[in-house]
DNA sequence: TTGAAAGCGCTACCAC
DNA sequence: GTGGTAGCGCTTTCAA
């Protein structure tokens, strides 16, 4: 038993030190500092004074243990180094920290087994909820880990088997990529290359979108799909391979922003003129892509919003659990010179980055003219 | 008192459920699962079986409370959306998670008061250590928060007053920017613009580096320093202002990667030819900057390594606290066409991104020829 | 080698 | 209104 009958000021500033200094019971301190009603003004003041005097801050571990809630959430993503993911995390963190939640961040490096392991660690840490961007949609270990918890889970851009209880924030890839494909087809392209990642929702949606674009315009499907990692290396290899084939596509859609750097290496190496020798569309914005010569046409979305919505959804579930429809956020095609005879100038106004402006969808697919 | 004398299997799988199922004492379970020696093989096996059978995972909150260590660290940065910061976080997270630590991530948005508040939150959560990139080096609230803890603190690219016990991982901005400035001066530039952020170490080092470059080459100091936020908006405003002046600089160094986008807006808007009408050097890499026409000369560093070193330093302190010299990591100037008569081609090989290659310093400043 | 029991710092229940 | 006190799930003496 510690020397508790003493003045208490020397103790490692816990709640009982405050109680001792204020000359009140430990429970009263807790009540006052937790903002619970039912304490006299005097007592409240005494507690507050003592707490301030001691520089007391409650131990969140003990609170969490007792309350069975930590006000922390876990985020597991593949790679925060990808600006897309970074924006999602940033959006989520903003909402969560405003709500008094902390974020435990984890990178899986896109390895499914790591996803599973990290989810488990976060659950051990008693996070109140999880935002996950798993590498795969059907990894048994990941699914098991997810099934293993009562904490609400929000998935971003992934759909899981029905038996998993989870909530979804998705992107309408179908729309943006479809618009892009229609633009290309309407510009006269007849053979389109599509570089995609593993078999997850965005990949499936993008393929479907391009296929439907062919069908919708009555053009014979001629789609080269290249699957692999969404890395610069794979972008380089994929494009190289496509172009080296017998009948290379005249237009390529990159289903991931990391692919762009690799693709550009190929393009510069081969001395291809984008928009003339080859049309290129990238999915998801990359910082300087609009300053490239020519600017890179892009299927845009608002990743920050994705993170925000995921966080809001999660907070909502913590408040009142309920079945919720998946949230699906817009995606829009921004035609730029890399995809053909498009004369858009390089942006010169700050306005180009103002959120409100960004959200609008390009009217591209409607005001096209067949060549 | 809960119904504890029963079989226990129905209890919310805590350590006592495992003990009950294994038919052993609670302490033995703890010992076995914590990997402590001194348990008979049979007992060990029984505990392991029971734990597996129940899918038991220890509650990290309770462990932390008891052990007075959480195996978690807090990271407070300005904005994870900045690829530089994202890489630092990523590097740190990699090292930490390998060591069994979790990362609590926080964004301050570059607001000093938020820094302080977030540090406090993390300390309440009993993180074992802190990696901080504060907005300011002399914010009283931040300093107070930092002084307030016994947990080791590692600062990245900042130096604090001596009375704060902290460890440092710094970048040798002086070298890289100095090389850049010498390159510019040797190329004939006589008036150099420098856009920097607030008065923190990188800013001071960069200014000093350029000044010393002037002095070292015996050129009369003609340096235009523009201070502000390191944002695209400020990059745009700063460059615009510099160019609008009576005697605009012929070369500009951007002391922050976020400035580049803004600067490029000005440059494209004005139709300036980089490397001819204006020479430009950016500090810290931006994804596509080497694919820009012309490629953007850059003062490089390895931000991932910065994060790794910070994490390693922190882990070291947790193991054995000790006074440690600040770590200072290299920075190197990569001249590219944006800074003048330089004929470097756009990279065509994947090799351009291989770490080993990156680390070497450009020999730029030595093999220059006065014009 | 093993287990009982004392707390880690806090909240919430209950009696005053 | 206020203050004891039980106990969140765990680790760690200490005795057996």
XYZ file of C-alpha atoms (C1' of nucleotides) in Angstrom:
774
model
C 0.000 0.000 0.000
C 1.403 3.352 -0.957
C 1.860 6.292 1.371
C -1.614 7.542 0.678
C -2.485 9.315 3.878
C 0.104 12.010 3.172
C -0.542 15.313 1.457
C -0.609 13.525 -1.866
C 0.973 16.305 -3.870
C 4.030 14.210 -4.513
C 2.123 11.246 -5.901
C 2.304 10.759 -9.662
C -0.616 13.056 -10.296
C -3.549 10.731 -10.520
C -7.118 11.332 -9.713
C -6.579 10.664 -6.037
C -3.935 13.332 -5.834
C -6.506 15.773 -7.111
C -9.071 14.463 -4.651
C -6.624 14.814 -1.802
C -5.631 18.336 -2.739
C -9.211 19.414 -3.190
C -10.174 17.652 0.002
C -12.980 15.768 -1.695
C -13.750 12.208 -2.617
C -12.265 10.554 -5.628
C -15.673 10.009 -7.160
C -16.450 13.685 -7.073
C -13.325 14.462 -8.990
C -14.316 12.000 -11.633
C -17.789 13.426 -11.842
C -16.650 17.000 -12.135
C -13.964 16.339 -14.667
C -16.218 14.150 -16.772
C -18.645 17.009 -16.893
C -21.406 15.096 -15.195
C -24.057 17.220 -13.531
C -24.943 17.150 -9.880
C -22.008 18.747 -8.148
C -22.232 21.913 -6.123
C -20.498 24.936 -7.557
C -18.065 25.051 -4.664
C -17.040 21.456 -5.007
C -16.728 21.835 -8.745
C -14.500 24.831 -8.311
C -12.325 23.154 -5.728
C -11.822 20.166 -7.996
C -11.091 22.268 -11.027
C -8.569 24.314 -9.105
C -6.816 21.297 -7.721
C -6.706 19.662 -11.133
C -5.260 22.713 -12.779
C -2.803 23.202 -9.964
C -1.509 19.678 -10.373
C -1.629 19.774 -14.145
C -3.797 16.727 -13.942
C -4.868 14.914 -17.085
C -6.862 11.700 -16.870
C -5.231 8.470 -17.913
C -7.012 7.447 -21.090
C -6.011 3.843 -20.606
C -7.788 3.573 -17.315
C -10.769 5.433 -18.670
C -10.954 3.150 -21.639
C -10.651 0.068 -19.545
C -13.401 1.146 -17.294
C -15.728 2.737 -19.837
C -15.203 0.012 -22.391
C -14.655 2.630 -25.027
C -11.445 4.283 -26.046
C -12.523 7.009 -28.431
C -9.949 5.748 -30.843
C -10.366 4.203 -34.220
C -8.035 2.127 -36.327
C -7.206 2.858 -39.920
C -5.627 0.181 -42.015
C -4.572 1.130 -45.500
C -2.077 -0.138 -47.966
C 0.329 2.723 -48.278
C 0.074 6.191 -46.929
C 2.697 7.273 -49.399
C 0.086 7.145 -52.113
C -1.423 10.641 -52.234
C -4.841 9.088 -52.662
C -4.582 7.183 -49.407
C -2.937 10.089 -47.656
C -5.904 12.270 -48.522
C -8.344 9.671 -47.314
C -6.514 9.361 -44.022
C -6.309 13.094 -43.743
C -10.025 13.518 -44.338
C -10.896 10.884 -41.801
C -8.449 12.162 -39.224
C -9.909 15.630 -39.485
C -13.414 14.490 -38.716
C -12.353 12.067 -36.034
C -10.072 14.346 -34.101
C -12.754 16.994 -34.103
C -15.021 14.441 -32.487
C -12.367 13.712 -29.891
C -11.207 10.482 -31.435
C -7.644 9.431 -32.069
C -6.485 7.511 -35.088
C -4.273 4.471 -34.956
C -2.675 4.273 -38.361
C -1.338 1.162 -39.957
C 0.151 0.415 -43.369
C -0.224 -3.049 -44.764
C 1.912 -2.469 -47.812
C -0.878 -4.068 -49.786
C -0.204 -7.494 -48.308
C -3.410 -9.228 -47.309
C -1.911 -11.217 -44.464
C -0.587 -8.004 -42.979
C -4.064 -6.508 -43.219
C -5.373 -9.295 -41.060
C -2.606 -9.062 -38.544
C -2.945 -5.306 -38.216
C -6.664 -5.492 -37.750
C -6.062 -7.892 -34.919
C -3.560 -5.607 -33.265
C -5.964 -2.714 -33.472
C -8.740 -4.755 -31.964
C -6.488 -5.765 -29.104
C -5.954 -2.103 -28.562
C -9.699 -1.847 -28.177
C -10.351 0.638 -30.929
C -13.991 1.630 -31.058
C -14.150 1.175 -34.799
C -12.185 0.440 -37.901
C -11.745 2.026 -41.294
C -10.214 -0.465 -43.658
C -8.953 -0.496 -47.200
C -7.984 -4.140 -47.489
C -5.737 -5.354 -50.254
C -8.133 -8.156 -51.098
C -11.851 -8.658 -50.730
C -11.698 -12.355 -50.061
C -8.658 -12.965 -47.926
C -9.771 -15.539 -45.361
C -7.567 -14.198 -42.581
C -8.748 -10.648 -43.111
C -12.359 -11.711 -43.184
C -11.877 -13.767 -40.045
C -10.308 -10.835 -38.269
C -13.178 -8.609 -39.312
C -15.780 -11.131 -38.249
C -14.052 -11.335 -34.922
C -15.250 -8.002 -33.647
C -18.307 -6.175 -32.501
C -16.757 -2.827 -33.352
C -18.238 -1.194 -36.433
C -16.178 -1.458 -39.591
C -16.220 0.866 -42.556
C -14.686 -0.268 -45.798
C -13.502 2.090 -48.454
C -13.766 1.090 -52.078
C -14.168 -2.566 -51.277
C -17.129 -4.884 -50.914
C -17.020 -7.953 -48.760
C -19.079 -11.129 -48.658
C -22.544 -10.614 -47.249
C -21.899 -12.473 -44.039
C -19.521 -9.748 -42.904
C -21.265 -6.909 -41.139
C -19.678 -3.771 -42.427
C -20.433 -0.388 -43.856
C -19.269 0.949 -47.148
C -18.005 4.136 -48.665
C -17.486 3.585 -52.352
C -16.535 5.573 -55.400
C -18.550 5.640 -58.563
C -15.718 4.446 -60.743
C -18.199 3.244 -63.295
C -19.269 6.727 -64.145
C -15.899 8.402 -64.453
C -14.184 5.636 -66.325
C -17.246 5.181 -68.497
C -17.154 8.833 -69.458
C -13.479 8.555 -70.216
C -13.987 5.485 -72.374
C -16.832 7.091 -74.248
C -14.691 10.122 -74.845
C -11.966 7.963 -76.291
C -14.303 5.953 -78.431
C -16.009 9.062 -79.683
C -12.603 10.436 -80.585
C -12.136 7.511 -82.879
C -10.192 5.085 -80.770
C -11.190 1.518 -81.426
C -8.797 -0.428 -79.290
C -8.363 0.594 -75.662
C -5.878 -0.638 -73.132
C -6.824 -0.757 -69.463
C -4.334 -1.315 -66.696
C -5.906 -2.446 -63.458
C -5.006 -3.864 -60.077
C -6.211 -6.923 -58.311
C -9.751 -8.164 -58.425
C -11.381 -5.635 -56.139
C -14.377 -3.463 -56.718
C -12.665 -0.557 -58.465
C -11.054 -2.961 -60.895
C -14.313 -4.687 -61.696
C -16.174 -1.432 -62.072
C -13.598 0.023 -64.378
C -13.600 -2.989 -66.647
C -17.356 -3.060 -66.727
C -17.478 0.648 -67.472
C -15.219 0.371 -70.477
C -16.998 -2.690 -71.789
C -20.337 -0.983 -71.463
C -18.940 2.064 -73.206
C -18.019 -0.042 -76.208
C -21.416 -1.663 -76.181
C -23.273 1.566 -75.605
C -21.696 3.232 -78.586
C -22.104 0.149 -80.701
C -18.393 -0.303 -81.120
C -17.007 -3.814 -81.245
C -15.378 -4.556 -77.901
C -11.659 -4.338 -78.268
C -10.302 -4.005 -74.803
C -6.871 -5.052 -73.590
C -6.948 -5.558 -69.858
C -3.678 -5.754 -68.027
C -3.784 -6.823 -64.384
C -1.096 -6.383 -61.775
C 0.008 -4.233 -58.907
C -0.869 -0.578 -59.026
C 2.741 0.525 -58.837
C 4.921 2.665 -61.040
C 6.913 -0.406 -61.922
C 3.877 -2.242 -63.080
C 2.666 0.810 -64.916
C 5.884 0.830 -66.837
C 5.852 -2.881 -67.552
C 2.193 -2.945 -68.501
C 2.362 -0.100 -70.933
C 5.587 -1.389 -72.413
C 4.014 -4.753 -72.953
C 0.886 -3.333 -74.493
C 2.804 -1.136 -76.885
C 5.165 -3.905 -77.819
C 2.289 -6.119 -78.943
C 1.203 -6.664 -82.542
C -1.747 -4.369 -82.432
C -1.122 -1.881 -79.647
C -4.067 0.106 -78.356
C -4.255 3.716 -79.440
C -5.544 4.747 -76.039
C -4.770 3.548 -72.551
C -6.581 4.043 -69.277
C -4.498 3.696 -66.156
C -6.569 2.362 -63.283
C -4.449 3.841 -60.520
C -2.435 6.985 -59.993
C 0.806 5.228 -59.139
C 0.873 3.728 -62.600
C 1.294 7.107 -64.206
C 4.915 7.631 -63.358
C 5.852 4.302 -64.876
C 3.747 4.935 -67.930
C 5.367 8.303 -68.458
C 8.761 6.676 -68.388
C 7.726 4.478 -71.280
C 6.181 7.351 -73.143
C 9.179 9.616 -72.831
C 11.576 6.818 -73.581
C 9.733 5.965 -76.772
C 9.304 9.581 -77.637
C 5.567 9.180 -77.971
C 3.475 12.299 -78.316
C 0.598 12.015 -75.893
C -2.719 12.804 -77.458
C -1.313 12.144 -80.897
C 0.596 8.879 -80.946
C -1.127 7.626 -77.848
C -4.022 8.827 -75.751
C -3.737 8.449 -72.019
C -6.188 8.722 -69.154
C -5.231 8.243 -65.536
C -7.522 7.375 -62.661
C -7.039 9.550 -59.593
C -5.137 12.759 -59.577
C -1.398 13.052 -59.200
C 0.011 16.385 -57.985
C 1.643 17.800 -61.090
C -0.218 15.882 -63.757
C -2.028 18.931 -65.018
C 1.295 20.628 -65.552
C 2.630 17.835 -67.660
C 3.037 18.517 -71.358
C 0.454 17.721 -72.408
C -1.707 17.713 -69.286
C -2.889 14.270 -68.294
C -6.588 13.556 -68.647
C -7.839 12.200 -65.371
C -10.773 10.450 -63.786
C -11.086 12.534 -60.662
C -12.624 12.081 -57.266
C -12.412 13.754 -53.905
C -10.369 11.433 -51.703
C -10.553 13.732 -48.733
C -14.312 13.460 -48.863
C -14.015 9.707 -49.013
C -12.162 9.752 -45.726
C -14.554 12.223 -44.181
C -17.587 10.208 -45.116
C -16.030 7.044 -43.799
C -15.313 8.733 -40.494
C -18.798 10.190 -40.294
C -20.348 6.865 -41.065
C -18.277 5.254 -38.362
C -19.123 7.891 -35.791
C -22.764 7.468 -36.663
C -22.567 3.765 -36.053
C -20.918 4.329 -32.704
C -23.756 6.572 -31.734
C -26.565 4.377 -32.974
C -25.734 1.135 -34.732
C -27.983 0.529 -37.679
C -28.021 -0.896 -41.131
C -26.966 1.777 -43.561
C -26.906 1.957 -47.308
C -23.451 2.097 -48.855
C -22.339 5.623 -49.575
C -21.255 6.080 -53.168
C -19.280 9.191 -54.011
C -18.875 10.743 -57.421
C -16.098 10.359 -59.862
C -15.745 12.557 -62.909
C -13.722 12.585 -66.062
C -11.557 15.576 -66.745
C -10.493 15.437 -70.359
C -7.130 17.018 -70.935
C -4.775 17.100 -73.861
C -3.224 13.715 -73.160
C -6.372 12.079 -74.403
C -6.484 13.643 -77.780
C -7.594 16.676 -79.628
C -8.442 18.667 -76.614
C -7.286 22.199 -76.365
C -7.702 22.850 -72.684
C -5.043 25.167 -71.480
C -2.896 24.553 -68.517
C -4.739 25.990 -65.534
C -3.694 29.467 -64.712
C -6.019 30.337 -61.920
C -5.938 29.390 -58.319
C -9.594 28.650 -58.857
C -8.650 25.344 -60.375
C -8.054 24.024 -56.891
C -11.085 25.427 -55.152
C -13.183 22.559 -53.829
C -16.468 23.777 -55.138
C -15.133 23.909 -58.617
C -13.646 20.505 -58.460
C -16.833 18.732 -57.638
C -18.567 19.518 -60.875
C -18.500 16.813 -63.431
C -16.987 17.549 -66.746
C -19.619 17.564 -69.435
C -17.159 15.798 -71.656
C -19.123 12.811 -72.720
C -22.014 14.823 -73.985
C -20.469 17.524 -76.069
C -18.220 15.301 -78.038
C -18.205 15.174 -81.770
C -17.434 12.063 -83.672
C -14.440 12.594 -85.834
C -20.067 -9.521 -8.285
C -20.473 -11.336 -11.558
C -21.366 -14.986 -11.982
C -17.764 -16.061 -11.801
C -17.975 -19.517 -10.290
C -19.596 -20.919 -13.413
C -17.824 -22.616 -16.300
C -16.612 -19.263 -17.496
C -16.703 -20.103 -21.192
C -19.512 -17.673 -21.703
C -17.665 -14.745 -20.203
C -16.386 -12.147 -22.662
C -13.160 -14.031 -23.262
C -10.768 -12.485 -20.838
C -7.790 -13.965 -19.190
C -9.867 -15.610 -16.516
C -11.922 -17.440 -19.103
C -8.713 -18.929 -20.401
C -7.596 -19.778 -16.878
C -10.906 -21.437 -16.165
C -10.898 -23.465 -19.361
C -7.303 -24.535 -18.839
C -8.003 -25.248 -15.218
C -5.097 -23.156 -14.043
C -4.570 -19.941 -12.204
C -4.923 -16.605 -13.848
C -1.296 -15.745 -13.161
C -0.098 -18.778 -15.015
C -1.998 -17.756 -18.094
C -0.404 -14.355 -17.956
C 3.022 -15.858 -17.527
C 2.672 -18.287 -20.382
C 1.185 -15.835 -22.812
C 3.721 -13.177 -21.971
C 6.414 -15.661 -22.820
C 7.901 -15.637 -19.354
C 9.942 -18.697 -18.436
C 9.265 -21.022 -15.559
C 6.122 -22.841 -16.542
C 5.975 -26.581 -16.948
C 5.469 -27.823 -20.481
C 2.107 -29.319 -19.593
C 0.766 -26.159 -18.063
C 2.101 -24.166 -20.970
C 0.362 -26.423 -23.424
C -2.917 -26.373 -21.573
C -2.894 -22.584 -21.494
C -1.973 -22.283 -25.136
C -4.736 -24.678 -26.114
C -7.333 -22.907 -24.059
C -6.292 -19.541 -25.405
C -6.460 -20.703 -28.982
C -9.747 -22.414 -28.391
C -11.283 -19.240 -27.060
C -9.600 -17.042 -29.616
C -8.225 -15.110 -26.724
C -6.283 -11.924 -27.301
C -5.078 -9.844 -24.383
C -6.604 -6.460 -23.775
C -3.875 -3.979 -24.552
C -5.526 -1.344 -22.413
C -5.305 -3.433 -19.282
C -1.786 -4.471 -20.133
C -0.775 -0.913 -20.656
C -2.361 0.237 -17.451
C -0.602 -2.404 -15.473
C 2.758 -2.373 -17.222
C 2.885 1.378 -17.501
C 3.877 1.042 -21.125
C 1.646 0.857 -24.139
C 3.982 0.046 -26.993
C 2.464 2.878 -28.900
C 3.957 6.111 -30.051
C 2.390 9.346 -31.122
C 3.203 11.136 -34.332
C 2.227 14.731 -34.727
C 2.834 16.301 -38.085
C 1.398 19.197 -39.965
C -0.226 17.552 -42.928
C -0.025 13.995 -44.049
C -1.235 15.094 -47.445
C 2.212 16.481 -48.132
C 4.126 13.634 -49.785
C 7.149 14.578 -47.727
C 5.321 14.080 -44.457
C 3.568 10.994 -45.748
C 6.920 9.405 -46.483
C 8.245 10.288 -43.072
C 5.214 8.771 -41.405
C 5.478 5.743 -43.615
C 9.125 5.219 -42.780
C 8.495 5.573 -39.082
C 5.445 3.354 -39.141
C 7.382 0.619 -40.861
C 10.075 0.499 -38.217
C 7.662 0.871 -35.347
C 5.162 -1.739 -36.382
C 7.996 -4.180 -36.943
C 8.986 -3.559 -33.349
C 5.434 -4.208 -32.223
C 4.538 -0.591 -31.714
C 1.426 1.144 -32.942
C 1.309 4.674 -34.247
C -1.181 7.264 -33.173
C -1.288 9.758 -35.996
C -2.313 13.345 -35.681
C -2.393 16.254 -38.107
C -2.022 19.737 -36.753
C -2.620 21.497 -40.030
C 0.448 23.546 -39.246
C -1.272 25.347 -36.377
C 0.956 25.599 -33.338
C -1.853 25.586 -30.806
C -3.151 22.398 -32.338
C 0.296 20.861 -32.019
C 0.196 21.496 -28.303
C -3.290 20.177 -27.888
C -2.549 17.021 -29.855
C 0.600 16.327 -27.912
C -1.443 16.522 -24.769
C -4.031 14.111 -26.086
C -1.342 11.640 -27.049
C 0.252 11.881 -23.648
C -3.094 11.228 -22.002
C -3.243 8.132 -24.110
C 0.019 7.147 -22.500
C 2.079 6.826 -25.617
C 5.572 5.603 -24.844
C 7.147 8.240 -27.018
C 6.516 11.019 -29.454
C 7.724 11.958 -32.902
C 6.927 15.561 -33.556
C 7.207 17.971 -36.433
C 5.908 21.092 -34.768
C 4.822 24.086 -36.785
C 6.903 26.419 -34.631
C 10.022 26.019 -32.563
C 9.072 28.461 -29.875
C 5.367 28.085 -29.311
C 4.960 28.293 -25.535
C 2.042 25.881 -25.399
C 3.854 23.291 -27.485
C 6.977 23.621 -25.409
C 4.963 23.338 -22.220
C 3.265 20.210 -23.486
C 6.623 18.715 -24.383
C 8.162 19.607 -21.059
C 5.234 17.992 -19.396
C 6.298 14.438 -20.120
C 8.869 11.883 -19.226
C 8.303 10.032 -22.506
C 11.143 10.470 -24.991
C 10.513 12.925 -27.786
C 12.092 12.961 -31.210
C 11.855 16.067 -33.308
C 12.205 16.086 -37.041
C 13.754 19.078 -38.737
C 13.262 21.322 -35.763
C 15.434 22.429 -32.894
C 14.000 23.494 -29.584
C 15.349 25.580 -26.709
C 17.991 23.792 -24.690
C 15.821 23.319 -21.643
C 13.628 20.877 -23.532
C 14.927 17.334 -23.396
C 14.463 15.939 -26.843
C 16.245 14.117 -29.592
C 16.709 15.287 -33.115
C 16.655 13.963 -36.624
C 17.590 16.743 -38.974
C 18.258 17.257 -42.643
C 21.373 18.865 -43.984
C 19.504 21.555 -45.845
C 22.592 23.713 -45.806
C 24.435 21.383 -48.108
C 21.761 20.792 -50.713
C 20.549 24.345 -50.945
C 24.103 25.572 -50.867
C 24.975 23.390 -53.828
C 21.926 24.636 -55.639
C 22.766 28.245 -54.966
C 26.362 27.764 -56.069
C 25.112 26.125 -59.216
C 22.904 29.091 -59.941
C 25.584 31.631 -59.175
C 28.111 29.750 -61.261
C 25.591 29.767 -64.083
C 25.661 33.521 -64.018
C 22.679 34.376 -61.856
C 23.322 37.352 -59.673
C 19.981 37.883 -58.003
C 18.304 34.922 -56.406
C 14.832 34.636 -54.954
C 14.214 32.310 -52.028
C 10.757 31.381 -50.841
C 10.703 29.994 -47.335
C 8.302 29.132 -44.540
C 8.234 30.215 -40.981
C 11.290 30.717 -38.865
C 12.214 27.108 -38.246
C 15.494 25.336 -38.761
C 15.077 24.444 -42.443
C 14.242 28.047 -43.233
C 17.243 29.379 -41.371
C 19.565 26.819 -42.882
C 18.395 27.542 -46.386
C 18.841 31.263 -46.016
C 22.258 30.799 -44.494
C 23.203 28.393 -47.274
C 22.349 30.824 -50.017
C 24.013 33.725 -48.278
C 27.143 31.699 -47.760
C 27.048 30.663 -51.410
C 27.099 34.289 -52.466
C 29.928 35.015 -50.074
C 31.845 31.894 -50.940
C 31.891 32.722 -54.613
C 32.647 36.322 -53.949
C 29.398 37.505 -55.457
C 27.666 40.478 -53.912
C 24.747 39.227 -51.861
C 21.568 39.824 -53.756
C 19.000 37.615 -52.175
C 15.257 38.166 -52.112
C 13.759 36.236 -49.263
C 10.032 35.716 -49.231
C 8.505 34.264 -46.087
C 5.086 32.706 -45.708
C 3.260 29.421 -45.556
C 4.666 26.556 -47.558
C 1.505 26.116 -49.586
C 0.741 26.167 -53.282
C -1.167 29.372 -52.757
C 1.757 31.060 -51.171
C 4.061 29.669 -53.806
C 1.911 31.341 -56.411
C 1.673 34.618 -54.558
C 5.334 34.714 -53.666
C 6.596 34.098 -57.148
C 4.095 36.475 -58.636
C 5.211 39.166 -56.281
C 8.880 38.565 -56.924
C 8.431 38.659 -60.671
C 6.264 41.728 -60.527
C 8.974 43.699 -58.762
C 11.316 46.170 -60.389
C 14.298 43.907 -60.541
C 12.976 40.371 -60.483
C 15.417 37.597 -59.640
C 16.577 35.460 -62.532
C 16.518 32.361 -60.384
C 14.236 31.235 -57.610
C 14.639 28.541 -54.995
C 11.450 27.173 -53.513
C 11.961 26.078 -49.933
C 9.148 23.563 -49.870
C 7.611 21.111 -52.289
C 4.072 22.412 -51.936
C 5.183 25.730 -53.339
C 5.968 24.200 -56.691
C 2.428 23.795 -57.918
C 1.685 27.430 -57.240
C 4.915 28.536 -58.816
C 4.172 26.531 -61.926
C 0.835 28.233 -62.240
C 2.586 31.570 -62.404
C 5.187 30.305 -64.794
C 2.691 28.812 -67.228
C 0.410 31.771 -66.960
C 3.209 34.150 -67.793
C 4.498 31.861 -70.487
C 7.947 31.808 -68.920
C 10.459 29.328 -70.250
C 12.034 27.606 -67.273
C 15.788 27.491 -67.479
C 15.785 30.340 -69.940
C 13.591 33.164 -68.716
C 13.705 31.931 -65.165
C 15.655 29.267 -63.350
C 13.848 27.291 -60.714
C 14.948 24.928 -57.986
C 12.549 23.179 -55.653
C 13.323 21.720 -52.251
C 11.983 18.205 -51.756
C 10.752 16.013 -54.513
C 7.272 16.105 -55.954
C 6.010 13.014 -57.789
C 6.012 14.090 -61.402
C 8.480 16.953 -61.243
C 11.080 15.134 -63.268
C 8.555 14.639 -66.034
C 7.760 18.297 -66.210
C 8.981 20.123 -69.298
C 11.615 21.020 -68.454
C 12.317 18.759 -65.478
C 12.465 20.611 -62.184
C 15.838 20.838 -60.496
C 15.439 19.665 -56.946
C 17.167 19.582 -53.611
C 16.516 15.990 -52.698
C 16.481 13.984 -49.496
C 15.179 10.645 -48.368
C 12.096 11.373 -46.277
C 11.418 7.723 -45.665
C 14.826 7.456 -44.037
C 14.045 10.482 -41.934
C 11.046 8.677 -40.493
C 12.953 5.469 -40.028
C 15.782 7.153 -38.167
C 13.355 9.005 -35.960
C 11.631 5.759 -35.072
C 14.898 3.994 -34.433
C 16.125 6.798 -32.255
C 12.926 6.681 -30.277
C 13.041 2.935 -29.833
C 16.613 3.252 -28.691
C 15.629 5.762 -26.059
C 12.877 3.510 -24.825
C 15.387 0.753 -24.411
C 18.099 2.790 -22.763
C 17.584 6.493 -22.272
C 20.717 8.450 -22.964
C 21.928 11.665 -24.392
C 22.344 11.276 -28.115
C 23.818 13.488 -30.770
C 21.337 14.844 -33.289
C 21.151 12.743 -36.410
C 21.699 14.781 -39.553
C 20.735 13.201 -42.838
C 21.985 14.194 -46.249
C 20.401 16.417 -48.774
C 21.617 16.689 -52.323
C 21.059 18.924 -55.268
C 19.847 17.366 -58.460
C 20.312 19.872 -61.230
C 17.751 19.533 -63.957
C 16.827 21.631 -66.920
C 14.632 24.029 -64.982
C 17.724 25.586 -63.511
C 19.431 26.466 -66.690
C 21.584 25.195 -69.432
C 21.496 21.668 -68.316
C 20.900 18.962 -70.802
C 19.867 16.131 -68.567
C 17.312 14.000 -70.289
C 14.076 12.948 -68.747
C 14.766 9.712 -66.920
C 14.051 6.709 -69.008
C 15.143 3.919 -66.754
C 13.489 2.445 -63.761
C 16.894 2.825 -62.193
C 16.104 6.447 -61.575
C 13.976 5.393 -58.650
C 16.221 2.786 -57.111
C 17.172 3.867 -53.590
C 20.869 3.226 -53.957
C 21.056 5.555 -56.880
C 19.127 8.225 -55.171
C 21.429 8.517 -52.224
C 24.421 9.710 -54.142
C 24.965 13.394 -54.149
C 24.987 15.175 -57.429
C 28.449 16.354 -58.242
C 26.888 19.432 -59.674
C 28.574 22.127 -57.738
C 32.012 20.916 -58.595
C 31.921 20.366 -62.317
C 30.288 23.588 -63.202
C 31.743 26.012 -65.646
C 31.260 29.710 -65.328
C 29.456 30.983 -68.296
C 6.359 -24.494 -10.578
C 2.010 -22.448 -9.392
C -1.798 -19.455 -7.626
C -3.916 -15.809 -4.547
C -4.193 -11.280 -4.145
C -2.920 -6.466 -4.576
C -3.393 -2.915 -7.367
C -2.548 0.105 -12.298
C -6.228 4.790 -12.584
C -10.489 5.282 -13.421
C -15.999 5.124 -13.507
C -20.299 3.943 -11.798
C -23.129 2.102 -8.488
C -25.007 2.653 -4.112
C -25.597 4.258 0.310
C -25.499 8.201 2.951
C -24.791 16.400 -3.412
C -21.141 13.457 -1.901
C -17.972 9.700 -1.042
C -16.956 4.681 -0.331
C -16.095 0.868 -2.949
C -16.221 -2.734 -6.461
C -14.037 -3.981 -10.422
C -12.613 -3.056 -15.844
C -8.398 -7.040 -17.465
C -4.195 -7.457 -16.672
C 0.830 -8.111 -14.355
C 3.473 -8.998 -10.534
C 5.016 -9.668 -6.055
C 4.761 -13.088 -2.555
C 3.741 -17.516 -0.310
C 2.956 -21.953 -0.744
